[in-house]
CSV table of C-alpha atoms in Angstrom, one decimal:
chain,number,residue,atom,x,y,z
A,1,MET,CA,-2.6,-5.6,-28.0
A,2,THR,CA,-3.1,-2.9,-24.6
A,3,HIS,CA,-3.0,-4.3,-21.4
A,4,THR,CA,-4.7,-3.2,-18.2
A,5,LEU,CA,-3.0,-3.8,-14.2
A,6,SER,CA,-5.4,-6.7,-13.6
A,7,GLN,CA,-4.4,-7.9,-17.2
A,8,HIS,CA,-0.8,-8.1,-16.3
A,9,LEU,CA,-1.4,-10.0,-12.7
A,10,ARG,CA,-3.2,-12.5,-14.3
A,11,ASN,CA,-1.0,-14.1,-16.7
A,12,GLY,CA,1.0,-13.8,-13.4
A,13,ALA,CA,3.2,-10.6,-13.7
A,14,SER,CA,5.2,-9.9,-11.2
A,15,ILE,CA,3.4,-6.9,-9.1
A,16,LEU,CA,6.8,-5.1,-9.1
A,17,LEU,CA,7.2,-5.3,-12.2
A,18,VAL,CA,3.9,-4.3,-13.2
A,19,LEU,CA,3.5,-0.8,-10.5
A,20,LEU,CA,7.3,0.1,-11.2
A,21,PHE,CA,7.3,-0.1,-15.3
A,22,LEU,CA,3.5,-0.4,-16.5
A,23,ALA,CA,2.0,1.1,-13.5
A,24,PRO,CA,2.5,4.4,-15.2
A,25,ALA,CA,1.1,3.8,-18.3
A,26,ALA,CA,-1.6,1.6,-16.9
A,27,HIS,CA,-2.6,4.5,-14.4
A,28,ALA,CA,-4.0,7.1,-17.1
A,29,GLN,CA,-6.6,4.5,-18.4
A,30,GLN,CA,-7.1,3.3,-15.4
A,31,THR,CA,-7.7,3.9,-11.4
A,32,PHE,CA,-4.2,1.6,-9.7
A,33,GLU,CA,-6.1,-1.4,-7.2
A,34,PRO,CA,-4.2,-1.8,-4.1
A,35,TRP,CA,-5.6,-4.7,-3.6
A,36,ALA,CA,-3.4,-6.0,-6.3
A,37,PHE,CA,-0.3,-6.2,-4.1
A,38,LEU,CA,-1.8,-8.9,-2.1
A,39,LYS,CA,-1.7,-10.7,-5.7
A,40,ASP,CA,2.0,-10.4,-5.1
A,41,ALA,CA,2.7,-14.0,-3.7
A,42,LYS,CA,6.8,-12.8,-1.9
A,43,PHE,CA,4.0,-9.8,-1.0
A,44,LYS,CA,0.6,-10.9,0.7
A,45,PRO,CA,2.8,-13.6,3.6
A,46,LEU,CA,4.7,-10.6,4.5
A,47,TYR,CA,1.6,-8.4,4.7
A,48,ILE,CA,-0.7,-10.5,6.6
A,49,LYS,CA,2.2,-11.3,8.9
A,50,ALA,CA,3.0,-7.1,9.9
A,51,LEU,CA,-1.3,-6.8,10.9
A,52,GLY,CA,-0.9,-9.3,13.0
A,53,PRO,CA,-4.7,-9.3,14.4
A,54,LYS,CA,-5.6,-6.7,12.5
A,55,SER,CA,-5.5,-9.2,9.5
A,56,LYS,CA,-9.0,-10.4,10.6
A,57,THR,CA,-10.0,-6.4,10.0
A,58,PRO,CA,-11.9,-7.1,7.1
A,59,TRP,CA,-10.3,-3.4,5.0
A,60,LEU,CA,-7.4,-3.6,5.0
A,61,ALA,CA,-7.3,-7.5,5.2
A,62,LYS,CA,-8.8,-7.0,1.2
A,63,MET,CA,-7.5,-4.2,0.3
A,64,ASP,CA,-10.1,-2.7,-1.2
A,65,GLY,CA,-10.8,0.8,-1.0
A,66,PRO,CA,-9.8,4.3,-2.7
A,67,ALA,CA,-6.0,4.4,-3.1
A,68,PRO,CA,-3.4,6.8,-5.1
A,69,THR,CA,-0.9,5.1,-7.2
A,70,PRO,CA,2.5,3.5,-4.8
A,71,ARG,CA,5.7,5.7,-5.4
A,72,LYS,CA,9.0,4.4,-4.7
A,73,VAL,CA,10.1,6.5,-1.6
A,74,THR,CA,13.9,6.1,0.2
A,75,VAL,CA,13.4,5.5,3.8
A,76,ASP,CA,16.3,5.3,5.7
A,77,GLY,CA,18.9,4.9,2.8
A,78,THR,CA,16.0,2.6,1.9
A,79,GLU,CA,14.0,2.2,-1.5
A,80,TYR,CA,10.1,0.7,-0.5
A,81,VAL,CA,7.7,0.7,-3.0
A,82,LEU,CA,4.8,3.2,-0.8
A,83,THR,CA,1.5,2.6,-1.6
A,84,ALA,CA,-1.9,3.7,0.1
A,85,PHE,CA,-5.2,3.0,0.2
A,86,CYS,CA,-8.2,4.0,2.9
A,87,LYS,CA,-12.1,1.7,4.1
A,88,ASN,CA,-14.4,2.0,1.4
A,89,ARG,CA,-16.9,5.8,1.9
A,90,ASP,CA,-15.1,5.3,4.7
A,91,CYS,CA,-10.9,7.5,4.5
A,92,GLY,CA,-11.5,10.1,6.7
A,93,ASP,CA,-12.0,7.9,9.7
A,94,ASN,CA,-9.9,4.6,7.9
A,95,SER,CA,-6.6,4.9,6.3
A,96,ALA,CA,-3.8,2.8,5.6
A,97,VAL,CA,0.2,3.7,4.4
A,98,LEU,CA,2.7,0.6,4.0
A,99,LEU,CA,6.1,0.3,2.6
A,100,TYR,CA,7.5,-2.2,1.0
A,101,SER,CA,11.1,-4.1,0.6
A,102,ALA,CA,10.7,-7.1,-1.5
A,103,PRO,CA,15.0,-7.3,-1.1
A,104,LYS,CA,13.8,-6.7,2.5
A,105,GLY,CA,11.5,-9.1,2.6
A,106,ALA,CA,9.0,-6.6,4.7
A,107,VAL,CA,6.7,-4.3,5.3
A,108,TYR,CA,6.0,-1.8,7.4
A,109,GLY,CA,3.0,0.9,7.8
A,110,THR,CA,0.9,2.6,10.2
A,111,ILE,CA,-3.2,1.9,10.4
A,112,TYR,CA,-5.1,4.9,11.3
A,113,GLU,CA,-8.5,4.1,12.7
A,114,LYS,CA,-11.3,6.4,14.2
A,115,GLY,CA,-8.5,8.7,15.7
A,116,LYS,CA,-6.4,6.0,16.7
A,117,THR,CA,-2.6,4.9,14.5
A,118,THR,CA,-1.4,1.3,14.6
A,119,LEU,CA,2.7,0.8,13.4
A,120,ILE,CA,2.6,-2.3,12.1
A,121,GLY,CA,5.5,-5.2,10.8
A,122,ASP,CA,7.9,-4.0,13.7
A,123,PRO,CA,9.8,-1.0,12.0
A,124,PRO,CA,13.0,0.5,12.1
A,125,PRO,CA,13.3,2.9,14.5
A,126,ALA,CA,13.7,5.2,11.8
A,127,VAL,CA,11.3,4.3,9.2
A,128,ALA,CA,8.7,4.0,12.1
A,129,ALA,CA,9.9,8.0,13.3
A,130,GLU,CA,9.0,8.4,8.9
A,131,LEU,CA,5.6,6.5,8.7
A,132,PRO,CA,2.9,9.6,10.4
A,133,LYS,CA,4.9,11.6,8.0
A,134,LEU,CA,4.2,9.4,5.1
A,135,TRP,CA,0.6,9.0,6.2
A,136,LYS,CA,-0.2,12.6,6.9
A,137,LEU,CA,1.2,13.7,3.4
A,138,GLU,CA,-1.2,10.7,1.5
A,139,TRP,CA,-4.1,11.5,3.3
A,140,ARG,CA,-4.7,14.8,5.4
A,141,SER,CA,-1.9,17.4,2.9
A,142,GLN,CA,-4.2,20.2,1.4
A,143,PRO,CA,-3.7,19.0,-3.3
A,144,GLN,CA,-1.6,22.8,-4.9
């Protein structure tokens, strides 16, 4: 029996298990839904804390806009799950990139809102330096 990403989440599967092992197969059938991260009981409080006052911004709090499939990246020797998403119907002016390390209990990110960039989660200097590059790669690079 084939399960979709949403069915796995409803059945209580760990978001990391789903993202790292099942997402490639699920992606062939559907687009990744970034809000699925919010179903992860470990991720959600870390993300809300990292957002701080921006947790009141609906598109950020809900993570409900378009998103590429998450992937693993290594920054400064630590492996993270990178996810990116943007505001529905306004990706050009409102987008974000997040790095999540479940073992470290950390969420770091950069948010781009109408020309202004904000780092979230108090990233270490090496991560803070890498986040703008990752954002540019996700949101401003040209397709090959």
